[in-house]
Structures are given as C-alpha cells and as structure tokens.
C-alpha cells in the first residue's frame, strides 16, 4: 500500500531496523552473491561436435531442469540415458533447418552415457 504519510515511512524504517537486529534481513550485497552462485550452478557444460553443432550437458538437477525447461526449444534434440540417473543432453539446432548429423547424435549419446550412472556399469 502506498502512503504519502511520513509517519508510515518512519514506521517502516523502524520495522526494518528491528528485523535487522533480529537477523531477519540480509545485507544488501548478499542477494547479489547468491545470484552469482546460482548462475554458476545453472551453467551447463558446452561441447562442440565434429560437425560444429553445440551440445550442452547438465551435470546436476538444476542444470538438467534449466536445459530441459528453459534453454531447449522445439527444434533441439534432447537425450538422456534410459531408466537410469544421468545428465540431460541438448543438441542445439540454432535455426539450422537440417537433420542432425549421425556423428553429432553419436557424440551427444556418448556424453549422455558418460555423465550417467550407466558409465559405472
């Protein structure tokens, strides 16, 4: 709610100070540090296939979700090891209206296996 009343602003400032004393607020720079850490955690690994296609590999749950739900588009190819925990792999089709080369598909599939529990079997 917006108020031009200076008493409201003063009261708000007092509430903020009390919350700070109780440890309920953080320093102004804390969210920036957390955001930077979050960005690093969401940064998937990037590979370039022999054919020049970009292949992205998620190495944790956050990266997998980011790749699958936010990064990938309808023309991209998604790979994952079947019935086993592992990385999501996206082969980015940057507007290239052509079929995915077999060598690139094999490279991406190898990455999906390499970054899965199947690697240990």
mmCIF file of N, CA and C in Angstrom:
data_model
loop_
_atom_site.group_PDB
_atom_site.id
_atom_site.type_symbol
_atom_site.label_atom_id
_atom_site.label_comp_id
_atom_site.label_asym_id
_atom_site.label_seq_id
_atom_site.Cartn_x
_atom_site.Cartn_y
_atom_site.Cartn_z
ATOM 1 N N UNK A 1 0.850 -1.178 0.000
ATOM 2 C CA UNK A 1 0.000 0.000 0.000
ATOM 3 C C UNK A 1 0.890 1.233 0.000
ATOM 4 N N UNK A 2 0.512 2.225 -0.761
ATOM 5 C CA UNK A 2 1.293 3.446 -0.898
ATOM 6 C C UNK A 2 0.696 4.524 -0.003
ATOM 7 N N UNK A 3 1.553 5.229 0.702
ATOM 8 C CA UNK A 3 1.088 6.322 1.545
ATOM 9 C C UNK A 3 2.105 7.445 1.489
ATOM 10 N N UNK A 4 1.597 8.660 1.415
ATOM 11 C CA UNK A 4 2.483 9.822 1.413
ATOM 12 C C UNK A 4 2.815 10.253 2.837
ATOM 13 N N UNK A 5 2.203 9.619 3.796
ATOM 14 C CA UNK A 5 2.385 9.973 5.196
ATOM 15 C C UNK A 5 3.810 9.638 5.636
ATOM 16 N N UNK A 6 4.546 10.627 6.128
ATOM 17 C CA UNK A 6 5.928 10.400 6.542
ATOM 18 C C UNK A 6 6.001 9.485 7.761
ATOM 19 N N UNK A 7 4.935 9.462 8.583
ATOM 20 C CA UNK A 7 4.926 8.550 9.728
ATOM 21 C C UNK A 7 4.954 7.095 9.262
ATOM 22 N N UNK A 8 4.285 6.806 8.153
ATOM 23 C CA UNK A 8 4.286 5.438 7.626
ATOM 24 C C UNK A 8 5.692 5.034 7.207
ATOM 25 N N UNK A 9 6.407 5.939 6.576
ATOM 26 C CA UNK A 9 7.772 5.658 6.159
ATOM 27 C C UNK A 9 8.679 5.475 7.371
ATOM 28 N N UNK A 10 8.497 6.303 8.376
ATOM 29 C CA UNK A 10 9.275 6.180 9.610
ATOM 30 C C UNK A 10 8.995 4.844 10.285
ATOM 31 N N UNK A 11 7.722 4.461 10.340
ATOM 32 C CA UNK A 11 7.363 3.178 10.950
ATOM 33 C C UNK A 11 7.962 2.008 10.170
ATOM 34 N N UNK A 12 7.931 2.123 8.872
ATOM 35 C CA UNK A 12 8.507 1.078 8.039
ATOM 36 C C UNK A 12 10.008 0.954 8.295
ATOM 37 N N UNK A 13 10.681 2.072 8.415
ATOM 38 C CA UNK A 13 12.112 2.073 8.695
ATOM 39 C C UNK A 13 12.397 1.429 10.055
ATOM 40 N N UNK A 14 11.566 1.736 11.061
ATOM 41 C CA UNK A 14 11.735 1.146 12.392
ATOM 42 C C UNK A 14 11.535 -0.370 12.341
ATOM 43 N N UNK A 15 10.538 -0.804 11.600
ATOM 44 C CA UNK A 15 10.280 -2.243 11.472
ATOM 45 C C UNK A 15 11.474 -2.920 10.811
ATOM 46 N N UNK A 16 11.989 -2.301 9.766
ATOM 47 C CA UNK A 16 13.155 -2.855 9.070
ATOM 48 C C UNK A 16 14.351 -2.963 10.019
ATOM 49 N N UNK A 17 14.603 -1.922 10.803
ATOM 50 C CA UNK A 17 15.723 -1.942 11.749
ATOM 51 C C UNK A 17 15.546 -3.040 12.792
ATOM 52 N N UNK A 18 14.318 -3.207 13.285
ATOM 53 C CA UNK A 18 14.061 -4.263 14.268
ATOM 54 C C UNK A 18 14.283 -5.650 13.659
ATOM 55 N N UNK A 19 13.828 -5.825 12.431
ATOM 56 C CA UNK A 19 14.036 -7.113 11.764
ATOM 57 C C UNK A 19 15.519 -7.382 11.528
ATOM 58 N N UNK A 20 16.267 -6.322 11.215
ATOM 59 C CA UNK A 20 17.706 -6.461 11.008
ATOM 60 C C UNK A 20 18.394 -6.878 12.301
ATOM 61 N N UNK A 21 18.005 -6.262 13.412
ATOM 62 C CA UNK A 21 18.594 -6.613 14.713
ATOM 63 C C UNK A 21 18.302 -8.066 15.079
ATOM 64 N N UNK A 22 17.145 -8.562 14.671
ATOM 65 C CA UNK A 22 16.767 -9.944 14.969
ATOM 66 C C UNK A 22 17.363 -10.940 13.979
ATOM 67 N N UNK A 23 18.047 -10.423 12.966
ATOM 68 C CA UNK A 23 18.669 -11.296 11.980
ATOM 69 C C UNK A 23 17.725 -11.768 10.885
ATOM 70 N N UNK A 24 16.617 -11.086 10.695
ATOM 71 C CA UNK A 24 15.633 -11.495 9.689
ATOM 72 C C UNK A 24 15.882 -10.868 8.331
ATOM 73 N N UNK A 25 16.820 -9.964 8.235
ATOM 74 C CA UNK A 25 17.141 -9.357 6.941
ATOM 75 C C UNK A 25 18.606 -9.625 6.633
ATOM 76 N N UNK A 26 18.963 -9.459 5.388
ATOM 77 C CA UNK A 26 20.342 -9.688 4.966
ATOM 78 C C UNK A 26 20.930 -8.390 4.462
ATOM 79 N N UNK A 27 22.247 -8.367 4.408
ATOM 80 C CA UNK A 27 22.927 -7.209 3.855
ATOM 81 C C UNK A 27 22.551 -7.065 2.391
ATOM 82 N N UNK A 28 22.643 -5.858 1.881
ATOM 83 C CA UNK A 28 22.231 -5.583 0.503
ATOM 84 C C UNK A 28 23.037 -6.375 -0.514
ATOM 85 N N UNK A 29 24.302 -6.685 -0.221
ATOM 86 C CA UNK A 29 25.113 -7.399 -1.202
ATOM 87 C C UNK A 29 24.891 -8.914 -1.170
ATOM 88 N N UNK A 30 24.225 -9.435 -0.156
ATOM 89 C CA UNK A 30 24.021 -10.883 -0.057
ATOM 90 C C UNK A 30 23.239 -11.459 -1.240
ATOM 91 N N UNK A 31 22.126 -10.843 -1.677
ATOM 92 C CA UNK A 31 21.420 -11.426 -2.819
ATOM 93 C C UNK A 31 22.255 -11.460 -4.099
ATOM 94 N N UNK A 32 23.143 -10.489 -4.282
ATOM 95 C CA UNK A 32 23.980 -10.478 -5.477
ATOM 96 C C UNK A 32 24.957 -11.646 -5.468
ATOM 97 N N UNK A 33 25.537 -11.932 -4.325
ATOM 98 C CA UNK A 33 26.451 -13.063 -4.228
ATOM 99 C C UNK A 33 25.708 -14.369 -4.473
ATOM 100 N N UNK A 34 24.524 -14.478 -3.909
ATOM 101 C CA UNK A 34 23.736 -15.688 -4.100
ATOM 102 C C UNK A 34 23.342 -15.833 -5.570
ATOM 103 N N UNK A 35 22.992 -14.737 -6.199
ATOM 104 C CA UNK A 35 22.610 -14.788 -7.612
ATOM 105 C C UNK A 35 23.790 -15.244 -8.465
ATOM 106 N N UNK A 36 24.984 -14.779 -8.153
ATOM 107 C CA UNK A 36 26.167 -15.196 -8.908
ATOM 108 C C UNK A 36 26.411 -16.687 -8.715
ATOM 109 N N UNK A 37 26.285 -17.162 -7.482
ATOM 110 C CA UNK A 37 26.462 -18.581 -7.202
ATOM 111 C C UNK A 37 25.399 -19.388 -7.935
ATOM 112 N N UNK A 38 24.176 -18.889 -7.946
ATOM 113 C CA UNK A 38 23.079 -19.565 -8.651
ATOM 114 C C UNK A 38 23.375 -19.646 -10.143
ATOM 115 N N UNK A 39 23.922 -18.590 -10.716
ATOM 116 C CA UNK A 39 24.258 -18.590 -12.138
ATOM 117 C C UNK A 39 25.297 -19.664 -12.440
ATOM 118 N N UNK A 40 26.313 -19.781 -11.596
ATOM 119 C CA UNK A 40 27.336 -20.806 -11.807
ATOM 120 C C UNK A 40 26.750 -22.203 -11.683
ATOM 121 N N UNK A 41 25.836 -22.375 -10.753
ATOM 122 C CA UNK A 41 25.225 -23.681 -10.543
ATOM 123 C C UNK A 41 24.367 -24.082 -11.736
ATOM 124 N N UNK A 42 23.819 -23.098 -12.443
ATOM 125 C CA UNK A 42 22.956 -23.375 -13.587
ATOM 126 C C UNK A 42 23.709 -23.436 -14.911
ATOM 127 N N UNK A 43 24.997 -23.178 -14.902
ATOM 128 C CA UNK A 43 25.765 -23.139 -16.144
ATOM 129 C C UNK A 43 26.098 -24.557 -16.610
ATOM 130 N N UNK A 44 25.442 -25.039 -17.667
ATOM 131 C CA UNK A 44 25.743 -26.388 -18.153
ATOM 132 C C UNK A 44 27.068 -26.421 -18.915
ATOM 133 N N UNK A 45 27.614 -27.620 -19.068
ATOM 134 C CA UNK A 45 28.839 -27.797 -19.854
ATOM 135 C C UNK A 45 28.494 -27.685 -21.334
ATOM 136 N N UNK A 46 29.403 -27.102 -22.105
ATOM 137 C CA UNK A 46 29.174 -26.918 -23.541
ATOM 138 C C UNK A 46 30.274 -27.629 -24.318
ATOM 139 N N UNK A 47 29.851 -28.384 -25.319
ATOM 140 C CA UNK A 47 30.770 -29.091 -26.207
ATOM 141 C C UNK A 47 30.407 -28.730 -27.646
ATOM 142 N N UNK A 48 31.358 -28.838 -28.538
ATOM 143 C CA UNK A 48 31.114 -28.627 -29.966
ATOM 144 C C UNK A 48 31.391 -29.955 -30.670
ATOM 145 N N UNK A 49 30.410 -30.420 -31.439
ATOM 146 C CA UNK A 49 30.585 -31.688 -32.149
ATOM 147 C C UNK A 49 31.558 -31.512 -33.313
ATOM 148 N N UNK A 50 31.985 -32.623 -33.885
ATOM 149 C CA UNK A 50 32.880 -32.581 -35.046
ATOM 150 C C UNK A 50 32.229 -31.850 -36.214
ATOM 151 N N UNK A 51 30.890 -31.862 -36.245
ATOM 152 C CA UNK A 51 30.145 -31.192 -37.317
ATOM 153 C C UNK A 51 29.839 -29.734 -36.998
ATOM 154 N N UNK A 52 30.295 -29.248 -35.831
ATOM 155 C CA UNK A 52 30.101 -27.853 -35.463
ATOM 156 C C UNK A 52 28.817 -27.557 -34.698
ATOM 157 N N UNK A 53 28.096 -28.570 -34.272
ATOM 158 C CA UNK A 53 26.858 -28.371 -33.514
ATOM 159 C C UNK A 53 27.185 -28.224 -32.033
ATOM 160 N N UNK A 54 26.436 -27.356 -31.339
ATOM 161 C CA UNK A 54 26.634 -27.151 -29.908
ATOM 162 C C UNK A 54 25.878 -28.225 -29.133
ATOM 163 N N UNK A 55 26.575 -28.842 -28.179
ATOM 164 C CA UNK A 55 25.986 -29.863 -27.316
ATOM 165 C C UNK A 55 26.136 -29.378 -25.878
ATOM 166 N N UNK A 56 25.028 -29.330 -25.147
ATOM 167 C CA UNK A 56 25.025 -28.874 -23.762
ATOM 168 C C UNK A 56 24.680 -30.046 -22.849
ATOM 169 N N UNK A 57 25.403 -30.138 -21.725
ATOM 170 C CA UNK A 57 25.220 -31.251 -20.796
ATOM 171 C C UNK A 57 24.973 -30.703 -19.396
ATOM 172 N N UNK A 58 23.863 -31.115 -18.796
ATOM 173 C CA UNK A 58 23.582 -30.773 -17.407
ATOM 174 C C UNK A 58 24.277 -31.769 -16.496
ATOM 175 N N UNK A 59 24.946 -31.264 -15.467
ATOM 176 C CA UNK A 59 25.685 -32.166 -14.583
ATOM 177 C C UNK A 59 25.085 -32.238 -13.181
ATOM 178 N N UNK A 60 23.929 -31.601 -12.990
ATOM 179 C CA UNK A 60 23.211 -31.718 -11.722
ATOM 180 C C UNK A 60 21.732 -31.437 -11.989
ATOM 181 N N UNK A 61 20.909 -31.574 -10.968
ATOM 182 C CA UNK A 61 19.463 -31.395 -11.138
ATOM 183 C C UNK A 61 19.102 -30.007 -11.643
ATOM 184 N N UNK A 62 19.796 -28.986 -11.133
ATOM 185 C CA UNK A 62 19.485 -27.611 -11.538
ATOM 186 C C UNK A 62 19.810 -27.396 -13.011
ATOM 187 N N UNK A 63 20.960 -27.886 -13.435
ATOM 188 C CA UNK A 63 21.345 -27.734 -14.837
ATOM 189 C C UNK A 63 20.425 -28.535 -15.750
ATOM 190 N N UNK A 64 20.057 -29.743 -15.336
ATOM 191 C CA UNK A 64 19.126 -30.548 -16.128
ATOM 192 C C UNK A 64 17.796 -29.828 -16.301
ATOM 193 N N UNK A 65 17.258 -29.298 -15.200
ATOM 194 C CA UNK A 65 15.988 -28.565 -15.280
ATOM 195 C C UNK A 65 16.121 -27.330 -16.157
ATOM 196 N N UNK A 66 17.215 -26.592 -15.988
ATOM 197 C CA UNK A 66 17.432 -25.393 -16.790
ATOM 198 C C UNK A 66 17.484 -25.742 -18.274
ATOM 199 N N UNK A 67 18.282 -26.759 -18.621
ATOM 200 C CA UNK A 67 18.413 -27.149 -20.027
ATOM 201 C C UNK A 67 17.080 -27.571 -20.619
ATOM 202 N N UNK A 68 16.367 -28.421 -19.908
ATOM 203 C CA UNK A 68 15.142 -29.005 -20.447
ATOM 204 C C UNK A 68 13.981 -28.024 -20.455
ATOM 205 N N UNK A 69 13.819 -27.269 -19.378
ATOM 206 C CA UNK A 69 12.622 -26.441 -19.224
ATOM 207 C C UNK A 69 12.776 -25.008 -19.723
ATOM 208 N N UNK A 70 13.992 -24.477 -19.746
ATOM 209 C CA UNK A 70 14.156 -23.067 -20.114
ATOM 210 C C UNK A 70 15.040 -22.849 -21.335
ATOM 211 N N UNK A 71 16.019 -23.683 -21.540
ATOM 212 C CA UNK A 71 17.022 -23.453 -22.576
ATOM 213 C C UNK A 71 16.641 -24.084 -23.913
ATOM 214 N N UNK A 72 16.173 -25.308 -23.869
ATOM 215 C CA UNK A 72 15.881 -26.052 -25.100
ATOM 216 C C UNK A 72 14.648 -25.498 -25.800
ATOM 217 N N UNK A 73 14.659 -25.601 -27.124
ATOM 218 C CA UNK A 73 13.489 -25.195 -27.913
ATOM 219 C C UNK A 73 13.017 -26.391 -28.736
ATOM 220 N N UNK A 74 11.953 -26.186 -29.481
ATOM 221 C CA UNK A 74 11.314 -27.268 -30.215
ATOM 222 C C UNK A 74 12.170 -27.936 -31.270
ATOM 223 N N UNK A 75 13.143 -27.231 -31.825
ATOM 224 C CA UNK A 75 13.994 -27.811 -32.871
ATOM 225 C C UNK A 75 15.222 -28.533 -32.327
ATOM 226 N N UNK A 76 15.452 -28.435 -31.014
ATOM 227 C CA UNK A 76 16.624 -29.052 -30.412
ATOM 228 C C UNK A 76 16.389 -30.542 -30.187
ATOM 229 N N UNK A 77 17.478 -31.271 -30.002
ATOM 230 C CA UNK A 77 17.403 -32.703 -29.718
ATOM 231 C C UNK A 77 17.790 -32.927 -28.265
ATOM 232 N N UNK A 78 16.954 -33.685 -27.539
ATOM 233 C CA UNK A 78 17.173 -33.979 -26.124
ATOM 234 C C UNK A 78 17.526 -35.446 -25.974
ATOM 235 N N UNK A 79 18.556 -35.731 -25.180
ATOM 236 C CA UNK A 79 18.946 -37.114 -24.912
ATOM 237 C C UNK A 79 19.114 -37.319 -23.414
ATOM 238 N N UNK A 80 18.862 -38.558 -22.985
ATOM 239 C CA UNK A 80 19.026 -38.945 -21.588
ATOM 240 C C UNK A 80 19.161 -40.459 -21.554
ATOM 241 N N UNK A 81 20.017 -40.973 -20.688
ATOM 242 C CA UNK A 81 20.149 -42.424 -20.539
ATOM 243 C C UNK A 81 18.823 -42.987 -20.020
ATOM 244 N N UNK A 82 18.333 -44.043 -20.639
ATOM 245 C CA UNK A 82 17.019 -44.594 -20.306
ATOM 246 C C UNK A 82 17.064 -45.384 -18.996
ATOM 247 N N UNK A 83 16.071 -45.117 -18.147
ATOM 248 C CA UNK A 83 15.859 -45.849 -16.894
ATOM 249 C C UNK A 83 17.053 -45.813 -15.941
ATOM 250 N N UNK A 84 17.819 -44.743 -15.966
ATOM 251 C CA UNK A 84 18.976 -44.618 -15.077
ATOM 252 C C UNK A 84 19.246 -43.129 -14.835
ATOM 253 N N UNK A 85 19.777 -42.803 -13.664
ATOM 254 C CA UNK A 85 20.083 -41.404 -13.377
ATOM 255 C C UNK A 85 21.195 -40.917 -14.287
ATOM 256 N N UNK A 86 21.019 -39.690 -14.753
ATOM 257 C CA UNK A 86 22.065 -39.142 -15.606
ATOM 258 C C UNK A 86 21.752 -37.750 -16.099
ATOM 259 N N UNK A 87 22.669 -37.234 -16.865
ATOM 260 C CA UNK A 87 22.582 -35.876 -17.393
ATOM 261 C C UNK A 87 21.574 -35.761 -18.525
ATOM 262 N N UNK A 88 20.991 -34.569 -18.617
ATOM 263 C CA UNK A 88 20.202 -34.216 -19.788
ATOM 264 C C UNK A 88 21.181 -33.627 -20.796
ATOM 265 N N UNK A 89 21.046 -34.024 -22.035
ATOM 266 C CA UNK A 89 21.925 -33.541 -23.101
ATOM 267 C C UNK A 89 21.052 -32.891 -24.168
ATOM 268 N N UNK A 90 21.404 -31.672 -24.536
ATOM 269 C CA UNK A 90 20.675 -30.930 -25.564
ATOM 270 C C UNK A 90 21.625 -30.647 -26.719
ATOM 271 N N UNK A 91 21.211 -31.025 -27.917
ATOM 272 C CA UNK A 91 21.939 -30.636 -29.125
ATOM 273 C C UNK A 91 21.166 -29.456 -29.695
ATOM 274 N N UNK A 92 21.790 -28.296 -29.667
ATOM 275 C CA UNK A 92 21.129 -27.051 -30.057
ATOM 276 C C UNK A 92 21.051 -26.947 -31.578
ATOM 277 N N UNK A 93 19.843 -26.739 -32.071
ATOM 278 C CA UNK A 93 19.612 -26.533 -33.500
ATOM 279 C C UNK A 93 19.317 -25.050 -33.683
ATOM 280 N N UNK A 94 20.337 -24.261 -33.892
ATOM 281 C CA UNK A 94 20.197 -22.800 -33.960
ATOM 282 C C UNK A 94 19.616 -22.353 -35.290
ATOM 283 N N UNK A 95 18.384 -22.720 -35.514
ATOM 284 C CA UNK A 95 17.716 -22.292 -36.728
ATOM 285 C C UNK A 95 18.179 -23.030 -37.962
ATOM 286 N N UNK A 96 19.039 -23.997 -37.780
ATOM 287 C CA UNK A 96 19.515 -24.788 -38.913
ATOM 288 C C UNK A 96 18.392 -25.738 -39.296
ATOM 289 N N UNK A 97 17.883 -25.588 -40.469
ATOM 290 C CA UNK A 97 16.757 -26.414 -40.911
ATOM 291 C C UNK A 97 17.262 -27.674 -41.606
ATOM 292 N N UNK A 98 18.102 -28.418 -40.912
ATOM 293 C CA UNK A 98 18.623 -29.650 -41.487
ATOM 294 C C UNK A 98 18.590 -30.732 -40.421
ATOM 295 N N UNK A 99 18.757 -31.958 -40.848
ATOM 296 C CA UNK A 99 18.757 -33.083 -39.928
ATOM 297 C C UNK A 99 20.036 -33.093 -39.109
ATOM 298 N N UNK A 100 19.911 -33.612 -37.921
ATOM 299 C CA UNK A 100 21.064 -33.759 -37.048
ATOM 300 C C UNK A 100 22.007 -34.807 -37.644
ATOM 301 N N UNK A 101 23.280 -34.460 -37.863
ATOM 302 C CA UNK A 101 24.222 -35.441 -38.412
ATOM 303 C C UNK A 101 24.391 -36.629 -37.464
ATOM 304 N N UNK A 102 24.530 -37.806 -38.020
ATOM 305 C CA UNK A 102 24.657 -39.028 -37.229
ATOM 306 C C UNK A 102 25.852 -38.959 -36.284
ATOM 307 N N UNK A 103 26.981 -38.432 -36.746
ATOM 308 C CA UNK A 103 28.167 -38.326 -35.884
ATOM 309 C C UNK A 103 27.895 -37.451 -34.664
ATOM 310 N N UNK A 104 27.160 -36.357 -34.861
ATOM 311 C CA UNK A 104 26.816 -35.474 -33.746
ATOM 312 C C UNK A 104 25.885 -36.191 -32.778
ATOM 313 N N UNK A 105 24.914 -36.915 -33.303
ATOM 314 C CA UNK A 105 23.996 -37.679 -32.455
ATOM 315 C C UNK A 105 24.763 -38.711 -31.624
ATOM 316 N N UNK A 106 25.709 -39.384 -32.235
ATOM 317 C CA UNK A 106 26.516 -40.383 -31.515
ATOM 318 C C UNK A 106 27.368 -39.713 -30.436
ATOM 319 N N UNK A 107 27.960 -38.566 -30.757
ATOM 320 C CA UNK A 107 28.746 -37.839 -29.755
ATOM 321 C C UNK A 107 27.870 -37.423 -28.577
ATOM 322 N N UNK A 108 26.684 -36.912 -28.863
ATOM 323 C CA UNK A 108 25.771 -36.493 -27.799
ATOM 324 C C UNK A 108 25.332 -37.692 -26.960
ATOM 325 N N UNK A 109 25.046 -38.811 -27.603
ATOM 326 C CA UNK A 109 24.648 -40.023 -26.882
ATOM 327 C C UNK A 109 25.787 -40.515 -25.986
ATOM 328 N N UNK A 110 27.011 -40.436 -26.481
ATOM 329 C CA UNK A 110 28.166 -40.821 -25.666
ATOM 330 C C UNK A 110 28.305 -39.928 -24.436
ATOM 331 N N UNK A 111 28.035 -38.637 -24.597
ATOM 332 C CA UNK A 111 28.071 -37.730 -23.445
ATOM 333 C C UNK A 111 26.976 -38.086 -22.446
ATOM 334 N N UNK A 112 25.788 -38.431 -22.944
ATOM 335 C CA UNK A 112 24.688 -38.814 -22.052
ATOM 336 C C UNK A 112 25.060 -40.053 -21.237
ATOM 337 N N UNK A 113 25.714 -41.008 -21.857
ATOM 338 C CA UNK A 113 26.146 -42.217 -21.143
ATOM 339 C C UNK A 113 27.283 -41.881 -20.179
ATOM 340 N N UNK A 114 28.245 -41.093 -20.653
ATOM 341 C CA UNK A 114 29.409 -40.746 -19.831
ATOM 342 C C UNK A 114 28.995 -40.053 -18.532
ATOM 343 N N UNK A 115 28.006 -39.170 -18.606
ATOM 344 C CA UNK A 115 27.567 -38.427 -17.427
ATOM 345 C C UNK A 115 26.319 -39.050 -16.805
ATOM 346 N N UNK A 116 26.281 -40.366 -16.763
ATOM 347 C CA UNK A 116 25.166 -41.081 -16.128
ATOM 348 C C UNK A 116 25.724 -42.187 -15.248
ATOM 349 N N UNK A 117 24.838 -42.798 -14.485
ATOM 350 C CA UNK A 117 25.240 -43.939 -13.654
ATOM 351 C C UNK A 117 25.576 -45.147 -14.525
ATOM 352 N N UNK A 118 25.153 -45.149 -15.782
ATOM 353 C CA UNK A 118 25.451 -46.260 -16.693
ATOM 354 C C UNK A 118 26.950 -46.371 -16.945
ATOM 355 N N UNK A 119 27.666 -45.289 -16.795
ATOM 356 C CA UNK A 119 29.116 -45.284 -17.017
ATOM 357 C C UNK A 119 29.805 -46.297 -16.104
ATOM 358 N N UNK A 120 29.251 -46.473 -14.908
ATOM 359 C CA UNK A 120 29.867 -47.362 -13.921
ATOM 360 C C UNK A 120 29.529 -48.824 -14.160
ATOM 361 N N UNK A 121 28.568 -49.079 -15.042
ATOM 362 C CA UNK A 121 28.142 -50.467 -15.279
ATOM 363 C C UNK A 121 28.851 -51.093 -16.451
#
